[in-house]
Short mmCIF file of C-alpha atoms and ligand atoms in Angstrom, two decimals:
data_model
loop_
_atom_site.label_atom_id
_atom_site.label_comp_id
_atom_site.label_asym_id
_atom_site.label_seq_id
_atom_site.Cartn_x
_atom_site.Cartn_y
_atom_site.Cartn_z
CA MET A 497 8.80 -30.63 -10.67
CA HIS A 498 6.61 -27.66 -11.71
CA GLU A 499 7.24 -28.43 -15.38
CA ILE A 500 5.03 -31.83 -14.70
CA SER A 501 2.38 -28.60 -14.19
CA ILE A 502 3.05 -26.37 -16.51
CA ALA A 503 2.46 -28.67 -18.83
CA ARG A 504 -0.65 -29.58 -17.51
CA ALA A 505 -1.20 -26.36 -18.10
CA VAL A 506 -0.48 -25.97 -21.98
CA LEU A 507 -2.78 -29.39 -22.04
CA ARG A 508 -5.38 -27.65 -21.10
CA MET A 509 -4.77 -24.50 -23.11
CA VAL A 510 -4.81 -26.71 -25.49
CA GLU A 511 -8.15 -29.47 -25.01
CA ASP A 512 -9.90 -26.01 -24.69
CA ILE A 513 -8.77 -24.51 -28.59
CA ILE A 514 -8.88 -27.50 -30.41
CA PRO A 515 -11.70 -28.77 -32.57
CA THR A 516 -13.50 -32.59 -31.56
CA GLY A 517 -11.88 -34.88 -33.58
CA GLY A 518 -8.29 -32.92 -34.45
CA HIS A 519 -5.06 -34.40 -32.90
CA VAL A 520 -2.26 -32.43 -31.86
CA LYS A 521 1.22 -33.23 -34.15
CA ALA A 522 3.07 -29.96 -32.45
CA LEU A 523 2.92 -27.17 -30.65
CA ARG A 524 5.04 -24.20 -30.55
CA LEU A 525 5.97 -22.55 -26.40
CA ARG A 526 8.07 -19.09 -26.02
CA ALA A 527 9.74 -18.69 -22.79
CA GLY A 528 11.22 -15.71 -21.28
CA ALA A 529 15.24 -16.22 -19.69
CA ALA A 530 13.05 -16.21 -15.92
CA ARG A 531 11.11 -18.26 -15.93
CA ALA A 532 14.08 -20.76 -15.92
CA LEU A 533 13.00 -23.75 -17.86
CA GLU A 534 14.89 -25.99 -19.56
CA PRO A 535 13.03 -27.11 -22.77
CA GLU A 536 14.22 -30.82 -22.28
CA ALA A 537 12.75 -31.35 -18.93
CA LEU A 538 9.67 -29.75 -20.66
CA GLU A 539 9.55 -32.11 -23.35
CA PHE A 540 9.76 -35.41 -21.08
CA ALA A 541 7.58 -34.00 -18.61
CA TRP A 542 4.50 -33.46 -21.22
CA GLN A 543 4.98 -37.14 -23.19
CA VAL A 544 3.61 -37.57 -20.22
CA THR A 545 1.06 -35.66 -19.05
CA CYS A 546 -0.20 -36.12 -23.18
CA LEU A 547 -0.07 -39.61 -23.28
CA ASP A 548 -3.99 -39.38 -23.38
CA SER A 549 -5.30 -36.80 -24.33
CA ALA A 550 -5.91 -35.50 -28.28
CA ALA A 551 -2.33 -34.82 -27.81
CA ALA A 552 -0.73 -37.90 -27.25
CA GLY A 553 2.83 -38.54 -28.88
CA SER A 554 3.23 -34.45 -30.48
CA LYS A 555 6.33 -32.34 -29.88
CA LEU A 556 6.56 -29.64 -27.83
CA ASN A 557 8.69 -27.05 -29.25
CA LEU A 558 10.11 -24.39 -26.64
CA THR A 559 12.53 -21.67 -27.30
CA VAL A 560 13.96 -19.39 -23.81
CA ASP A 561 14.54 -16.24 -24.86
CA PRO A 562 18.16 -14.44 -23.99
CA TRP A 563 18.33 -12.80 -20.85
CA ALA A 564 18.68 -9.01 -21.98
CA LEU A 565 21.92 -7.47 -20.14
CA ARG A 566 24.06 -4.25 -20.14
CA CYS A 567 26.84 -3.32 -20.13
CA ARG A 568 28.63 -2.17 -16.14
CA LYS A 569 31.24 -0.21 -17.20
CA CYS A 570 30.79 0.67 -21.00
CA GLY A 571 26.68 0.41 -21.09
CA ARG A 572 26.77 -1.51 -24.39
CA GLN A 573 23.15 -4.12 -24.63
CA PHE A 574 23.52 -7.44 -25.72
CA GLN A 575 21.75 -9.82 -24.67
CA SER A 576 23.16 -14.06 -23.70
CA ASP A 577 22.02 -17.43 -22.86
CA ASP A 578 24.31 -17.19 -19.55
CA TRP A 579 22.87 -13.94 -17.14
CA GLN A 580 27.20 -14.28 -16.12
CA THR A 581 28.63 -12.74 -19.63
CA SER A 582 30.60 -10.56 -19.14
CA CYS A 583 30.43 -7.39 -22.16
CA ILE A 584 33.11 -7.59 -25.05
CA CYS A 585 34.78 -4.58 -23.63
CA GLY A 586 35.11 -6.76 -20.56
CA GLY A 587 33.22 -5.14 -18.43
CA ALA A 588 30.80 -6.36 -15.60
CA ALA A 589 26.93 -6.79 -17.04
CA GLU A 590 23.73 -6.00 -15.13
CA LEU A 591 20.15 -7.13 -16.16
CA ARG A 592 18.05 -4.71 -17.83
CA ALA A 593 14.94 -6.99 -17.30
CA ALA A 594 14.19 -10.12 -16.52
CA ASP A 595 11.04 -11.40 -18.97
CA ASP A 596 8.91 -14.06 -17.66
CA GLU A 597 6.74 -14.62 -19.57
CA LEU A 598 5.67 -18.26 -20.80
CA ILE A 599 3.40 -18.19 -23.83
CA LEU A 600 2.30 -20.43 -26.33
CA GLU A 601 2.76 -19.68 -29.96
CA GLU A 602 1.60 -22.23 -32.11
CA ILE A 603 -0.28 -25.06 -32.45
CA ASP A 604 0.11 -27.94 -35.04
CA LEU A 605 -3.26 -29.33 -35.75
CA VAL A 606 -4.02 -32.71 -38.09
CA SER A 607 -7.29 -31.77 -38.05
CA PRO A 608 -10.98 -34.35 -38.64
CA PRO A 609 -12.16 -34.81 -41.78
CA GLY A 610 -14.68 -32.64 -43.83
CA GLN A 611 -14.20 -29.80 -40.58
CA HIS A 612 -13.24 -26.18 -42.19
CA ARG A 613 -11.26 -24.32 -39.85
CA SER A 614 -11.23 -23.57 -35.90
CA VAL A 615 -12.00 -20.53 -34.43
CA VAL A 616 -9.54 -20.08 -32.55
CA GLN A 617 -9.21 -18.27 -29.07
CA GLY A 618 -6.76 -15.74 -28.01
CA ARG A 619 -5.12 -12.68 -27.87
CA GLU A 620 -3.91 -11.13 -30.91
CA MET B 1400 -3.15 -27.07 -40.00
CA LYS B 1401 -0.51 -24.44 -38.00
CA VAL B 1402 -3.03 -22.53 -35.51
CA PRO B 1403 -1.84 -19.30 -34.18
CA VAL B 1404 -2.69 -19.29 -30.26
CA VAL B 1405 -0.13 -16.15 -28.59
CA ASP B 1406 -2.30 -16.46 -25.40
CA ASN B 1407 -0.15 -16.97 -21.27
CA VAL B 1408 0.36 -20.53 -20.54
CA LEU B 1409 -0.87 -19.60 -17.11
CA LYS B 1410 -2.92 -17.69 -17.68
CA LEU B 1411 -6.34 -19.56 -15.08
CA ASN B 1412 -3.35 -19.04 -12.56
CA ASP B 1413 -2.98 -15.51 -13.28
CA GLU B 1414 -6.39 -14.75 -13.42
CA ILE B 1415 -7.30 -17.16 -9.75
CA ALA B 1416 -4.12 -14.85 -8.30
CA GLN B 1417 -5.59 -11.92 -9.88
CA SER B 1418 -9.17 -12.87 -7.89
CA ASN B 1419 -6.91 -13.02 -4.11
CA ARG B 1420 -5.34 -9.80 -4.49
CA ALA B 1421 -8.37 -8.53 -5.46
CA MET B 1422 -9.77 -9.55 -2.45
CA LEU B 1423 -7.24 -8.92 -0.29
CA ARG B 1424 -7.50 -5.25 -0.74
CA ALA B 1425 -10.96 -5.33 -0.15
CA SER B 1426 -10.49 -6.65 3.61
CA HIS B 1427 -6.89 -4.69 3.74
CA VAL B 1428 -5.12 -7.24 4.21
CA PHE B 1429 -1.39 -6.74 2.31
CA CYS B 1430 -0.01 -10.28 2.14
CA ILE B 1431 3.75 -10.79 1.12
CA ASP B 1432 4.59 -13.98 -0.40
CA LEU B 1433 8.45 -16.31 1.36
CA LEU B 1434 9.84 -17.63 -1.76
CA GLY B 1435 13.38 -19.67 -0.05
CA GLY B 1436 14.96 -22.88 -0.15
CA PRO B 1437 14.76 -25.49 2.00
CA GLY B 1438 15.59 -25.12 5.24
CA CYS B 1439 16.88 -21.69 4.85
CA GLY B 1440 14.97 -20.26 8.04
CA LYS B 1441 11.42 -19.15 6.86
CA THR B 1442 8.92 -20.96 9.71
CA THR B 1443 11.23 -18.95 12.27
CA LEU B 1444 11.81 -16.29 10.81
CA LEU B 1445 8.16 -16.09 11.02
CA GLU B 1446 7.79 -16.79 14.76
CA ALA B 1447 10.31 -14.04 15.68
CA THR B 1448 8.57 -11.53 12.71
CA LEU B 1449 5.18 -12.55 14.99
CA ALA B 1450 5.87 -12.35 18.74
CA LYS B 1451 8.08 -8.93 17.32
CA PHE B 1452 4.54 -7.42 15.69
CA ALA B 1453 2.09 -9.17 18.58
CA ASN B 1454 0.79 -6.29 19.86
CA GLU B 1455 1.10 -3.95 17.11
CA LEU B 1456 -0.44 -5.60 13.45
CA ARG B 1457 -2.80 -8.71 13.09
CA VAL B 1458 -1.13 -11.13 11.19
CA GLY B 1459 -2.45 -14.87 9.61
CA VAL B 1460 -0.07 -17.20 8.03
CA CYS B 1461 -0.26 -20.04 5.68
CA VAL B 1462 2.03 -22.45 4.85
CA GLY B 1463 2.83 -24.31 2.41
CA ASP B 1464 4.39 -27.86 2.73
CA LEU B 1465 4.88 -31.22 0.75
CA ALA B 1466 4.26 -33.01 4.14
CA THR B 1467 2.94 -32.70 7.75
CA THR B 1468 1.26 -29.53 10.00
CA ARG B 1469 5.16 -29.32 11.21
CA ASP B 1470 5.61 -25.58 10.36
CA ALA B 1471 1.70 -24.60 10.89
CA ASP B 1472 1.73 -26.02 14.56
CA ARG B 1473 5.26 -23.92 15.49
CA LEU B 1474 3.29 -20.56 13.96
CA ASP B 1475 0.42 -21.21 15.38
CA ARG B 1476 0.75 -19.37 18.99
CA HIS B 1477 1.76 -16.00 17.38
CA ALA B 1478 -0.90 -16.18 14.70
CA VAL B 1479 -4.09 -14.91 14.36
CA GLN B 1480 -4.67 -18.39 11.87
CA ALA B 1481 -2.47 -20.28 10.86
CA VAL B 1482 -3.42 -22.75 7.88
CA GLN B 1483 -0.93 -25.08 6.75
CA ILE B 1484 -1.71 -26.29 2.09
CA ASN B 1485 -0.85 -29.42 1.90
CA THR B 1486 0.88 -29.38 -1.12
CA GLY B 1487 1.36 -33.53 -1.63
CA ARG B 1488 3.77 -33.87 -4.48
CA SER B 1489 3.24 -30.75 -6.57
CA CYS B 1490 6.07 -28.74 -4.97
CA HIS B 1491 5.15 -25.02 -5.23
CA LEU B 1492 2.07 -23.54 -3.98
CA ASP B 1493 -0.30 -22.27 -7.14
CA ALA B 1494 -3.21 -19.35 -6.81
CA ASN B 1495 -5.98 -21.72 -6.78
CA GLN B 1496 -4.10 -23.63 -3.31
CA VAL B 1497 -4.64 -19.39 -1.92
CA LYS B 1498 -7.60 -19.09 -3.07
CA GLN B 1499 -9.03 -22.03 -0.99
CA ALA B 1500 -6.81 -21.01 2.36
CA LEU B 1501 -8.43 -17.92 1.80
CA THR B 1502 -11.12 -18.62 2.83
CA HIS B 1503 -10.60 -20.60 6.58
CA LEU B 1504 -9.06 -16.70 7.82
CA PRO B 1505 -11.13 -14.00 9.01
CA LEU B 1506 -9.54 -11.43 6.40
CA ALA B 1507 -11.70 -9.34 7.86
CA ASP B 1508 -10.02 -8.82 11.17
CA LEU B 1509 -5.96 -9.02 9.57
CA ASP B 1510 -3.85 -6.37 8.42
CA LEU B 1511 -0.93 -8.98 7.38
CA LEU B 1512 -1.20 -12.33 5.25
CA ILE B 1513 2.25 -13.93 5.32
CA ILE B 1514 2.01 -17.18 3.09
CA GLU B 1515 5.22 -19.34 3.00
CA ASN B 1516 5.97 -21.03 0.37
CA VAL B 1517 7.40 -24.56 -0.66
CA GLY B 1518 11.05 -24.67 0.63
CA ASN B 1519 12.33 -24.76 -2.95
CA LEU B 1520 14.87 -22.23 -5.63
CA ILE B 1521 13.30 -22.32 -8.53
CA CYS B 1522 9.69 -23.12 -8.80
CA PRO B 1523 7.42 -21.38 -6.26
CA VAL B 1524 9.15 -18.38 -8.53
CA GLY B 1525 7.27 -18.45 -11.49
CA PHE B 1526 3.09 -18.23 -9.30
CA ASP B 1527 1.28 -15.79 -9.15
CA LEU B 1528 -0.36 -16.11 -5.91
CA GLY B 1529 -1.83 -13.21 -5.39
CA GLN B 1530 0.60 -11.58 -3.44
CA ASP B 1531 1.59 -7.41 -2.67
CA VAL B 1532 5.32 -8.48 -2.51
CA LYS B 1533 7.30 -11.05 -2.97
CA VAL B 1534 10.26 -11.65 -0.50
CA GLY B 1535 13.58 -13.94 -1.52
CA MET B 1536 14.82 -15.26 1.16
CA PHE B 1537 18.97 -17.41 1.19
CA SER B 1538 21.15 -18.41 3.99
CA LEU B 1539 24.68 -17.99 4.84
CA THR B 1540 25.28 -22.04 5.01
CA GLU B 1541 22.72 -22.17 1.36
CA GLY B 1542 26.30 -21.02 -0.01
CA ASP B 1543 27.42 -18.19 -1.90
CA ASP B 1544 26.77 -18.82 -5.45
CA LYS B 1545 22.96 -19.18 -4.56
CA ALA B 1546 22.00 -15.95 -6.08
CA ALA B 1547 24.09 -16.10 -9.42
CA LYS B 1548 22.87 -20.28 -9.73
CA HIS B 1549 19.34 -19.47 -8.88
CA PRO B 1550 18.89 -16.21 -10.29
CA SER B 1551 14.60 -16.44 -10.73
CA ILE B 1552 14.64 -15.50 -7.74
CA VAL B 1553 16.26 -12.71 -7.35
CA THR B 1554 14.42 -10.61 -10.51
CA ALA B 1555 11.55 -12.12 -8.79
CA CYS B 1556 11.34 -10.52 -4.90
CA ASP B 1557 10.79 -6.97 -4.14
CA LEU B 1558 13.24 -7.49 -0.85
CA MET B 1559 16.41 -10.07 -0.01
CA LEU B 1560 16.79 -11.57 3.14
CA LEU B 1561 20.18 -12.98 3.99
CA ASN B 1562 19.73 -15.61 6.92
CA LYS B 1563 21.78 -16.71 9.45
CA MET B 1564 24.31 -14.57 9.36
CA ASP B 1565 25.31 -15.23 13.37
CA LEU B 1566 27.07 -18.51 11.40
CA ALA B 1567 30.04 -15.97 9.68
CA PRO B 1568 31.76 -16.58 11.50
CA HIS B 1569 31.81 -20.18 10.84
CA LEU B 1570 31.62 -20.12 7.30
CA THR B 1571 33.18 -18.73 4.33
CA PHE B 1572 30.54 -17.34 2.66
CA ASP B 1573 31.75 -13.93 0.29
CA ARG B 1574 29.49 -11.76 1.41
CA GLU B 1575 30.85 -9.29 -1.13
CA GLN B 1576 30.32 -10.94 -3.79
CA PHE B 1577 26.84 -12.51 -2.53
CA ARG B 1578 26.08 -8.44 -2.82
CA ASP B 1579 27.36 -7.94 -6.38
CA GLU B 1580 26.14 -10.71 -7.73
CA VAL B 1581 22.37 -10.23 -6.49
CA GLY B 1582 22.74 -6.40 -7.28
CA ARG B 1583 23.64 -7.03 -10.67
CA LEU B 1584 20.53 -9.53 -11.09
CA HIS B 1585 18.57 -6.65 -9.90
CA PRO B 1586 20.22 -3.42 -9.85
CA GLY B 1587 18.38 -1.58 -6.74
CA LEU B 1588 16.96 -4.66 -5.49
CA ARG B 1589 17.73 -4.10 -0.60
CA LEU B 1590 19.58 -7.00 1.13
CA ILE B 1591 18.86 -7.15 4.59
CA GLU B 1592 21.65 -9.25 6.57
CA LEU B 1593 20.03 -11.11 9.72
CA SER B 1594 20.14 -14.10 12.78
CA SER B 1595 16.21 -15.01 12.29
CA THR B 1596 17.96 -16.59 15.28
CA ASP B 1597 18.37 -13.37 17.09
CA PRO B 1598 15.16 -10.67 16.70
CA ASN B 1599 16.56 -7.39 17.94
CA ASP B 1600 19.71 -7.49 16.55
CA ALA B 1601 19.86 -5.24 13.37
CA GLY B 1602 19.82 -6.81 11.06
CA PHE B 1603 16.58 -8.03 11.54
CA VAL B 1604 15.00 -4.62 12.59
CA HIS B 1605 15.46 -3.70 9.14
CA TRP B 1606 13.37 -6.14 8.89
CA LEU B 1607 10.63 -5.38 10.49
CA ASN B 1608 10.35 -1.51 9.87
CA TRP B 1609 10.84 -2.99 5.82
CA VAL B 1610 7.58 -4.67 6.70
CA ARG B 1611 5.88 -1.59 7.89
CA THR B 1612 6.53 0.49 5.80
CA ALA B 1613 4.46 -2.19 3.51
CA VAL B 1614 1.55 -2.59 5.43
CA GLN B 1615 1.05 0.72 5.91
CA SER B 1616 1.70 2.09 2.19
CA GLN B 1617 -1.10 -1.04 1.52
CA ALA B 1618 -3.20 0.38 3.73
CA THR B 1619 -2.66 4.30 2.70
CA LEU B 1620 -3.54 3.81 -0.41
CA VAL B 1621 -6.83 1.33 0.30
N1 GTP C 774 21.71 -20.32 13.92
C1 GTP C 774 21.14 -20.22 12.73
N2 GTP C 774 19.66 -21.00 12.50
C2 GTP C 774 18.73 -21.18 11.83
C3 GTP C 774 18.25 -19.26 11.54
N3 GTP C 774 17.24 -19.36 11.22
C4 GTP C 774 16.55 -20.34 11.49
N4 GTP C 774 18.51 -21.18 11.58
C5 GTP C 774 17.65 -22.59 11.59
O1 GTP C 774 17.43 -23.47 10.58
C6 GTP C 774 16.93 -24.89 10.61
C7 GTP C 774 15.58 -24.73 9.44
O2 GTP C 774 14.44 -23.64 9.35
P1 GTP C 774 13.68 -23.31 9.59
O3 GTP C 774 12.46 -22.49 9.22
O4 GTP C 774 12.44 -24.93 10.24
O5 GTP C 774 13.68 -23.12 7.95
P2 GTP C 774 12.65 -22.78 6.41
O6 GTP C 774 13.09 -22.13 6.18
O7 GTP C 774 11.01 -23.32 7.38
O8 GTP C 774 12.30 -24.86 6.03
P3 GTP C 774 11.69 -25.00 5.27
O9 GTP C 774 9.99 -25.08 5.63
O10 GTP C 774 10.95 -27.11 5.86
O11 GTP C 774 11.65 -25.38 4.04
C8 GTP C 774 16.22 -24.87 12.04
O12 GTP C 774 17.09 -25.92 12.25
C9 GTP C 774 16.76 -23.32 12.34
O13 GTP C 774 16.58 -23.08 13.78
C10 GTP C 774 19.42 -17.97 12.07
O14 GTP C 774 19.31 -17.22 11.63
N5 GTP C 774 20.80 -18.90 13.26
MG1 MG C 775 9.15 -23.73 7.49
ZN1 ZN C 776 7.03 -26.67 -8.62
ZN1 ZN C 777 30.94 -2.85 -21.82
#
């Protein structure tokens, strides 16, 4: 369910950014593992949310970063999509950090004819 | 044309949360966001906590639920003020709903505000409300695998409660495994085992002391 709220937040952001008349083809988002987002669930929510907008039919590509882990036995640092993954030495791992970022990274846009590169807001 | 953006999707929510936080700070109100699955015992914990603090702290509560005002009704007897937020179809509270709720609370007369989030282990975790701390709650009846299955609530919270300890004799719940998994997900996280229905027991007293200390540390900050 929270995918819908997130899809709405994405749409609000996209509508703020794109120039009038522009149409969105695709979006790229990145989430930390602790955000607990399923790419398929978000894509489904997105298809419903963007229906009557300048992003209708666009593809939302979400990449989920893996968990950052540290082996409790040998100290090795590694990454895995499953936080319960053991180290190659057999030791149990603990979390180094829990990343819950959710970043809109890129919009793939079709600009209306005659319009130049738009000014894009956002932090660098 | 590919346009780079690189911006936080929840920026709007997070900005409102920051302004809620500033507003609460200005009134010297410490704020707890209480998170846990449906029926884990959040309202029961709050009822008992409010009763214990009756002559000590001025506590306001704000309860998020999909529907009904039942939880707020239960808490109204004990709190300085209880505000119900019906989220309708939304499965979590967001900063804007809390912002509205704050306008119904006498902030100047409060020391502590506890927000009971919607009973849900996933959604509420990722939405900053403007709280000072998040307290996560699991209960024995949910099973000992819930921390492992819902890692985000464990990583996000500043204190973890394990409720319904009185039922331990009737259930198989591997407390060692649960502790181990919580410890691996959030190294150093404090875990308090308690029964919300047994406010005179040691576990509940630890919880009350934790709240006291947290409220005091905030009070001396400002
Ligand atoms: N045995 C026992 N029962 C408890 C304890 N805490 C809560 N309960 C019971 O668990 C049930 C649910 O408690 P609530 O306090 O309503 O749970 P909640 O988390 O507020 O539920 P929602 O707001 O609907 O998500 C009630 O029947 C409580 O009496 C406990 O420590 N021990
Ligand atoms: Mg409740
Ligand atoms: Zn939700
Ligand atoms: Zn190892």
